[in-house]
Coordinates of C-alpha atoms in Angstrom, one line a residue:
M1 CA 110.5 137.8 102.1
K2 CA 111.0 135.7 105.2
G3 CA 113.5 138.0 107.0
E4 CA 112.7 141.4 105.6
N5 CA 109.9 143.9 106.4
D6 CA 109.1 144.8 102.7
I7 CA 105.6 143.3 102.3
R8 CA 104.5 145.2 99.2
G9 CA 102.0 143.2 97.2
V10 CA 101.4 140.7 100.0
R11 CA 97.8 140.2 101.2
P12 CA 97.4 141.7 104.7
E13 CA 96.3 138.4 106.4
I14 CA 99.4 136.7 105.0
A15 CA 101.8 139.5 106.0
I16 CA 100.4 139.4 109.6
S17 CA 100.8 135.7 109.7
W18 CA 104.4 135.9 108.4
Q19 CA 105.2 138.4 111.1
R20 CA 103.9 136.1 113.8
S21 CA 105.8 133.2 112.2
R22 CA 109.1 135.1 112.3
D23 CA 108.9 137.3 115.4
E24 CA 106.5 135.4 117.8
H25 CA 106.8 131.8 116.8
R26 CA 110.4 131.9 115.4
V27 CA 109.6 129.1 112.9
D28 CA 112.5 128.0 110.7
P29 CA 111.3 128.6 107.1
F30 CA 113.5 125.7 106.0
L31 CA 111.7 123.0 108.0
P32 CA 111.4 119.9 105.7
E33 CA 108.4 118.5 107.5
A34 CA 105.9 119.1 110.3
P35 CA 106.8 118.0 113.9
P36 CA 105.1 115.1 115.6
A37 CA 102.1 116.2 117.7
V38 CA 102.0 116.0 121.5
S39 CA 100.1 112.8 122.3
Q40 CA 98.8 113.6 125.8
V41 CA 96.0 116.0 125.0
V42 CA 92.5 115.8 126.7
H43 CA 89.5 116.9 124.6
S44 CA 86.1 117.7 126.1
F45 CA 82.9 116.0 125.1
D46 CA 81.8 119.1 123.2
Q47 CA 85.1 119.1 121.3
D48 CA 84.6 115.4 120.4
V49 CA 81.1 116.2 119.0
V50 CA 82.6 118.9 116.8
F51 CA 85.4 116.5 115.6
A52 CA 82.8 113.8 114.7
E53 CA 80.7 116.3 112.8
L54 CA 83.7 117.6 110.9
G55 CA 84.8 114.1 110.1
F56 CA 81.4 113.3 108.7
R57 CA 81.5 116.4 106.5
A58 CA 85.0 115.7 105.4
A59 CA 84.3 112.1 104.5
A60 CA 81.3 113.2 102.5
M61 CA 83.5 115.5 100.5
A62 CA 86.3 112.9 100.0
R63 CA 85.2 111.7 96.6
E64 CA 84.7 115.2 95.2
I65 CA 88.1 116.4 96.5
S66 CA 89.8 113.2 95.2
N67 CA 88.5 114.0 91.7
I68 CA 90.7 117.2 91.7
G69 CA 93.7 115.5 93.3
G70 CA 93.2 117.1 96.7
I71 CA 92.9 116.1 100.3
V72 CA 90.7 117.3 103.2
V73 CA 92.1 117.3 106.8
V74 CA 90.6 117.7 110.3
A75 CA 92.7 119.1 113.1
D76 CA 92.1 120.0 116.7
A77 CA 92.6 123.4 118.3
G78 CA 96.3 122.8 118.7
G79 CA 96.7 122.1 115.0
R80 CA 97.2 118.3 115.6
V81 CA 96.0 116.5 112.6
L82 CA 93.3 113.9 113.5
A83 CA 92.3 112.5 110.2
E84 CA 92.5 113.0 106.4
W85 CA 90.7 111.9 103.3
G86 CA 91.2 112.4 99.6
D87 CA 93.4 111.4 96.6
K88 CA 95.7 108.5 97.3
D89 CA 98.7 109.9 95.5
T90 CA 98.3 113.3 97.0
R91 CA 98.0 111.8 100.5
A92 CA 101.3 109.9 99.9
V93 CA 103.1 113.2 99.1
A94 CA 101.4 114.8 102.1
H95 CA 102.7 112.1 104.4
E96 CA 106.3 112.7 103.4
G97 CA 106.0 116.2 104.8
G98 CA 104.0 115.3 107.8
L99 CA 100.6 116.5 106.5
A100 CA 99.0 113.5 108.1
P101 CA 97.6 112.3 111.4
W102 CA 99.9 112.4 114.5
Y103 CA 101.7 115.6 113.2
C104 CA 101.2 119.2 114.3
W105 CA 100.3 122.0 111.9
S106 CA 99.7 124.9 114.3
E107 CA 101.1 128.3 113.1
G108 CA 103.5 128.1 116.0
A109 CA 104.9 124.8 114.7
M110 CA 104.8 125.4 110.9
G111 CA 104.3 129.1 110.4
T112 CA 101.8 130.3 107.8
N113 CA 99.6 127.4 106.5
G114 CA 96.0 126.7 105.9
M115 CA 94.8 125.1 109.1
G116 CA 97.3 126.7 111.5
T117 CA 96.6 130.3 110.3
A118 CA 92.9 129.6 110.3
L119 CA 93.1 128.8 114.0
E120 CA 94.6 132.3 114.5
A121 CA 92.0 134.1 112.2
R122 CA 88.3 134.9 112.5
Q123 CA 87.4 133.7 109.0
A124 CA 88.5 131.2 106.4
V125 CA 92.0 131.7 105.0
M126 CA 93.4 130.7 101.6
I127 CA 97.2 130.1 101.4
R128 CA 98.6 130.0 97.9
Q129 CA 101.8 128.1 97.4
S130 CA 104.7 130.5 98.1
E131 CA 102.5 132.2 100.8
H132 CA 103.3 129.2 103.0
W133 CA 106.0 130.2 105.5
C134 CA 108.0 127.0 105.0
Q135 CA 109.6 126.7 101.6
S136 CA 109.2 123.0 101.4
F137 CA 105.5 123.5 101.1
H138 CA 105.5 126.1 98.3
D139 CA 104.0 123.4 95.9
W140 CA 100.8 123.3 98.0
S141 CA 97.7 125.5 98.0
C142 CA 95.6 125.2 101.1
G143 CA 92.4 126.6 102.5
G144 CA 91.3 126.4 106.2
V145 CA 88.6 127.5 108.5
A146 CA 88.4 127.3 112.3
I147 CA 85.4 126.2 114.4
R148 CA 85.2 128.4 117.4
D149 CA 83.5 128.3 120.8
V150 CA 80.7 130.8 120.5
V151 CA 81.1 131.9 124.1
T152 CA 84.9 132.1 124.6
K153 CA 85.7 132.7 120.9
Q154 CA 88.6 130.2 121.3
P155 CA 89.2 127.6 118.5
I156 CA 87.9 124.1 118.9
A157 CA 89.0 122.6 115.6
A158 CA 90.0 123.3 112.0
L159 CA 89.0 122.0 108.6
N160 CA 91.5 122.2 105.7
L161 CA 91.6 121.6 102.0
S162 CA 94.9 121.1 100.2
C163 CA 96.0 120.6 96.6
W164 CA 99.5 119.8 95.4
R165 CA 101.0 121.7 92.5
H166 CA 97.7 123.3 91.5
D167 CA 95.2 125.7 92.9
L168 CA 92.1 124.9 95.0
P169 CA 88.8 125.1 93.1
G170 CA 87.0 128.5 93.2
T171 CA 84.3 126.9 95.4
A172 CA 86.7 125.9 98.2
R173 CA 86.1 128.9 100.4
A174 CA 82.3 128.7 100.1
W175 CA 82.4 125.0 101.1
L176 CA 84.6 125.7 104.1
D177 CA 82.3 128.6 105.2
N178 CA 79.2 126.5 104.7
V179 CA 80.5 123.7 106.9
A180 CA 81.8 126.1 109.6
G181 CA 78.5 128.0 109.5
H182 CA 76.4 124.8 110.0
I183 CA 78.5 123.7 113.0
Q184 CA 78.6 127.2 114.5
H185 CA 74.8 127.2 114.3
N186 CA 74.7 124.0 116.3
L187 CA 77.1 125.5 118.9
R188 CA 75.0 128.6 119.3
G189 CA 72.0 126.3 120.1
R190 CA 74.1 124.5 122.7
A191 CA 75.2 127.9 124.2
H192 CA 71.6 129.0 124.4
D193 CA 70.8 125.8 126.4
S194 CA 73.8 126.5 128.7
G195 CA 72.6 130.1 129.2
A196 CA 69.2 128.7 130.3
E197 CA 71.0 126.3 132.7
L198 CA 73.0 129.3 134.1
L199 CA 69.8 131.2 134.6
S200 CA 68.4 128.2 136.6
A201 CA 71.6 128.0 138.7
Y202 CA 71.2 131.8 139.4
T203 CA 67.6 131.3 140.5
N204 CA 68.6 128.5 142.9
A205 CA 71.4 130.6 144.4
R206 CA 69.0 133.6 144.7
G207 CA 66.9 131.6 147.2
R208 CA 70.0 131.0 149.4
T209 CA 71.4 134.5 149.8
K210 CA 70.3 138.2 150.0
E211 CA 73.7 139.4 148.8
P212 CA 74.0 141.0 145.3
L213 CA 74.1 138.2 142.8
A214 CA 75.0 137.6 139.1
A215 CA 75.6 134.8 136.7
V216 CA 78.3 135.0 134.0
D217 CA 79.5 132.6 131.3
T218 CA 82.9 131.2 131.0
A219 CA 84.2 134.3 129.2
G220 CA 82.8 136.7 131.8
A221 CA 79.8 137.9 129.9
V222 CA 76.7 138.6 132.1
V223 CA 73.7 136.3 131.7
I224 CA 71.7 137.9 134.5
A225 CA 72.3 140.3 137.4
D226 CA 69.9 141.3 140.2
D227 CA 69.1 144.9 141.1
A228 CA 72.2 145.5 143.3
A229 CA 74.6 143.6 141.1
S230 CA 73.4 145.3 138.0
V231 CA 74.4 148.7 139.4
I232 CA 77.9 147.4 140.2
L233 CA 78.3 145.8 136.8
G234 CA 76.7 148.5 134.7
V235 CA 74.2 146.1 133.0
P236 CA 70.4 146.0 133.0
A237 CA 68.7 144.5 136.1
N238 CA 66.9 141.2 136.0
V239 CA 67.0 141.0 132.2
P240 CA 68.1 137.5 131.2
A241 CA 70.5 137.3 128.2
V242 CA 70.5 133.6 127.4
D243 CA 71.7 133.7 123.8
A244 CA 75.5 133.9 123.6
G245 CA 75.4 136.7 121.0
V246 CA 73.4 139.1 123.2
R247 CA 74.9 138.7 126.7
W248 CA 75.7 141.8 128.6
T249 CA 79.3 143.2 128.8
S250 CA 80.2 144.2 132.3
Q251 CA 81.5 147.7 132.8
L252 CA 83.8 146.3 135.5
P253 CA 86.8 144.8 133.7
A254 CA 88.1 143.2 136.9
L255 CA 85.1 141.0 137.0
V256 CA 85.7 139.7 133.5
H257 CA 89.3 138.9 134.3
A258 CA 88.3 137.2 137.5
A259 CA 85.7 135.1 135.7
R260 CA 88.2 134.0 133.0
Y261 CA 90.7 133.1 135.7
A262 CA 88.0 131.1 137.5
T263 CA 87.2 129.3 134.2
K264 CA 90.8 128.1 133.8
Q265 CA 90.9 126.9 137.4
A266 CA 87.6 125.1 137.4
E267 CA 88.4 123.3 134.1
A268 CA 91.5 121.9 135.8
D269 CA 89.7 121.2 139.2
R270 CA 86.0 120.7 139.2
G271 CA 85.9 121.2 143.0
W272 CA 87.4 124.7 142.7
T273 CA 85.8 127.8 144.2
G274 CA 87.4 131.2 144.6
T275 CA 87.3 134.7 146.2
T276 CA 88.9 137.9 145.1
E277 CA 88.4 141.7 145.7
L278 CA 87.2 144.2 143.2
H279 CA 87.1 148.0 143.2
T280 CA 83.7 149.3 142.3
T281 CA 82.1 152.8 141.9
L282 CA 79.9 152.2 145.0
S283 CA 82.6 152.2 147.7
D284 CA 86.1 153.5 148.5
E285 CA 86.9 150.0 149.8
P286 CA 87.3 146.9 147.6
T287 CA 84.3 144.5 147.5
S288 CA 84.9 140.8 147.9
I289 CA 83.2 138.3 145.5
R290 CA 82.7 134.6 145.7
I291 CA 82.9 132.6 142.5
D292 CA 81.0 129.3 142.2
P293 CA 81.5 127.4 139.0
V294 CA 78.4 125.8 137.4
F295 CA 78.7 122.4 135.7
V296 CA 76.1 120.6 133.6
H297 CA 76.7 117.0 132.7
G298 CA 80.3 117.5 133.6
S299 CA 80.8 120.5 131.4
L300 CA 81.6 124.0 132.8
I301 CA 79.1 126.5 131.5
G302 CA 79.8 129.6 133.7
H303 CA 79.8 130.9 137.3
V304 CA 77.5 132.4 139.9
I305 CA 79.0 135.5 141.4
T306 CA 78.1 136.5 145.0
F307 CA 79.2 140.0 146.1
G308 CA 80.3 140.4 149.7
A309 CA 81.0 136.7 150.2
F310 CA 84.0 134.4 150.6
A311 CA 84.9 130.8 149.7
G312 CA 87.7 128.7 148.4
E313 CA 91.0 130.0 146.9
Q314 CA 91.7 133.7 147.6
F315 CA 93.5 135.1 144.5
R316 CA 94.9 138.6 144.0
Q317 CA 94.4 140.7 140.9
T318 CA 96.8 143.1 139.1
G319 CA 96.2 146.8 138.9
T320 CA 94.3 146.3 135.7
G321 CA 92.0 143.8 137.3
G322 CA 93.4 140.6 135.8
A323 CA 94.5 137.7 137.9
M324 CA 98.3 137.8 138.6
R325 CA 100.1 136.9 135.3
T326 CA 103.4 137.0 133.5
E327 CA 104.0 140.1 131.5
H328 CA 103.2 139.7 127.8
H329 CA 103.7 141.9 124.7
R330 CA 101.5 141.8 121.6
R331 CA 101.8 143.0 118.1
V332 CA 99.2 145.6 117.1
V333 CA 98.6 145.9 113.4
A334 CA 97.9 149.4 112.0
L335 CA 97.3 150.7 108.5
R336 CA 99.3 153.7 107.2
E337 CA 97.9 153.5 103.6
E338 CA 95.4 151.2 101.9
N339 CA 98.1 148.6 101.1
R340 CA 100.7 149.3 103.8
M341 CA 100.7 147.9 107.3
V342 CA 102.6 148.9 110.3
L343 CA 103.5 146.3 112.9
L344 CA 103.6 147.9 116.3
D345 CA 104.6 146.4 119.6
S346 CA 101.9 147.0 122.2
S347 CA 104.3 149.1 124.2
E348 CA 104.4 151.6 121.3
V349 CA 100.6 152.3 121.6
S350 CA 99.5 154.8 124.2
V351 CA 95.8 155.2 123.3
A352 CA 93.2 153.5 121.1
T353 CA 90.1 155.5 120.4
A354 CA 86.9 154.8 118.4
D355 CA 84.9 157.3 116.6
S356 CA 82.4 157.4 113.6
S357 CA 85.3 157.1 111.1
G358 CA 86.8 153.9 112.7
L359 CA 89.3 152.7 115.2
W360 CA 92.5 154.8 115.7
L361 CA 95.8 154.2 117.5
V362 CA 97.9 157.0 119.0
S363 CA 101.4 155.6 118.8
D364 CA 105.0 156.7 118.9
G365 CA 104.8 156.8 115.1
G366 CA 101.8 159.1 115.1
R367 CA 98.0 158.5 114.7
L368 CA 97.3 155.4 112.7
R369 CA 94.2 153.5 111.7
A370 CA 93.9 150.1 113.5
A371 CA 93.5 146.9 111.5
Q372 CA 90.7 145.8 113.9
S373 CA 87.3 147.3 113.4
T374 CA 86.1 147.6 117.1
L375 CA 87.5 148.8 120.4
D376 CA 86.1 145.7 122.0
S377 CA 88.1 143.3 119.8
L378 CA 91.3 145.2 120.4
E379 CA 90.7 145.2 124.2
H380 CA 90.2 141.5 124.0
D381 CA 93.4 140.9 122.0
L382 CA 95.4 143.0 124.5
A383 CA 93.9 141.7 127.7
D384 CA 96.7 139.3 128.5
T385 CA 99.4 142.1 128.4
G386 CA 98.0 143.4 131.6
D387 CA 98.8 146.9 130.4
F388 CA 95.6 148.2 128.9
L389 CA 92.5 149.5 130.6
R390 CA 89.2 150.7 129.2
V391 CA 88.8 154.2 130.8
H392 CA 85.8 155.3 128.7
R393 CA 83.4 153.8 126.1
Q394 CA 85.5 155.3 123.4
Y395 CA 89.0 155.0 124.9
L396 CA 91.5 152.2 125.8
V397 CA 94.8 153.4 127.3
N398 CA 98.2 151.9 128.0
L399 CA 98.6 152.3 131.8
K400 CA 102.4 152.4 131.4
R401 CA 102.1 155.4 129.1
I402 CA 100.1 157.6 131.5
R403 CA 102.2 160.7 132.4
E404 CA 99.8 162.8 134.3
V405 CA 96.4 162.6 135.9
E406 CA 94.3 165.8 136.1
R407 CA 91.1 166.5 138.1
G408 CA 88.4 168.7 136.6
E409 CA 86.2 171.3 138.4
K410 CA 83.5 168.7 138.9
G411 CA 85.9 166.0 140.1
E412 CA 86.1 164.2 136.7
L413 CA 89.5 162.7 135.8
V414 CA 91.6 163.2 132.7
V415 CA 94.8 161.2 132.0
V416 CA 97.6 162.7 129.9
M417 CA 99.6 160.2 127.9
S418 CA 103.3 160.2 127.1
D419 CA 103.0 160.3 123.3
P420 CA 104.4 163.2 121.2
D421 CA 101.1 165.1 121.5
N422 CA 100.6 164.5 125.2
T423 CA 97.1 163.2 124.3
A424 CA 94.5 164.0 127.0
V425 CA 91.9 161.2 127.6
P426 CA 88.7 161.6 129.6
V427 CA 87.9 159.0 132.2
S428 CA 84.2 158.2 132.6
R429 CA 82.8 158.3 136.1
R430 CA 82.1 154.6 136.0
N431 CA 85.7 153.8 135.3
A432 CA 87.3 156.3 137.6
R433 CA 87.6 153.9 140.5
A434 CA 89.4 151.3 138.3
V435 CA 91.8 154.0 137.1
R436 CA 92.6 155.1 140.6
S437 CA 93.2 151.5 141.7
A438 CA 95.4 150.7 138.7
L439 CA 97.5 153.8 139.3
N440 CA 97.5 153.3 143.1
L441 CA 96.0 156.8 143.6

């Protein structure tokens, strides 16, 4: 089970987690206890608020969970256990295995487990006894849910329920979902307020420059763009998108990568500003942008982007538009049959395409249905590989698998992939410049 690829009868979310535990994290399945947590970790004020709310909810649940011999645990985004409540005897057993404060339960540290796997998932996960990666925890049943930043989608914290030598109650998942839903609702409200503050920062900047201007959040989604910037980014002009769930997605992938790079830099250095160059559809020459981070009460909420301006650190971008980075590979999960998954290395995928029947992967093993439901989510998951580029609303291609580039009678581009069928993929006019730049054409 822990070293073979036969996963018949295993739930998909568990099989995927096992694969990560074995191939990516290389966790020893015979670990007797969790490792100590790294102590020097800085949490933001927003994260502290979430921890406090989770602690209140967990403490309120303590008596009920004690009555069934269980415990409830709160952990941070790194899987570091912050506090626990519940049955005294069960807590004593848990402490022997490191299921206690000051220990780490990330999936990278302990393999498949309730809170660690929840931090990797988009929904609550239930881990039943032998589904745990480490054999020393096969007597435990756990359920976990992650609280995520509604802008970046990155985890903030995890809430976990555990029982020793018996199953969790049938209401466990509903309780986890209810707590997470309440806190996510509060986070959406805070994100709305941050969107309004970004709009205000944009308005102030608008009075100081005549250059094209836009405001983006920390993940690179567009809150507002003026007439000129909207043409460059492919979003509506002067239409504020304050709520996190309705912000505009730029059709210029390089801007998204630049904004995310700026977020990392500004979080480490509040005085940071930066400049880079982007290829757009409006010019044969690259366009410079200045990125000015926006802080409110010490918290980074986004950036004001000024086109045609310079300031601060000048950073280069890769051919795909991302800031210079180390090469990464990712596993891509495909479905061959209803209950059979195929685990692909990202290098095996040449094209991902979305149509009315779902999301499909063109791979070395043929055409397979993707486990993900949308092209946007797959593009996000593969962003750090630096190999994939959105060339059309319906197509994401692996740049390293492009064999030929053809030009049509009207100047449109078509890329031919190096898969068994030599798949031809149309390039939209909006993305043609990015393709030429990525391929140095």
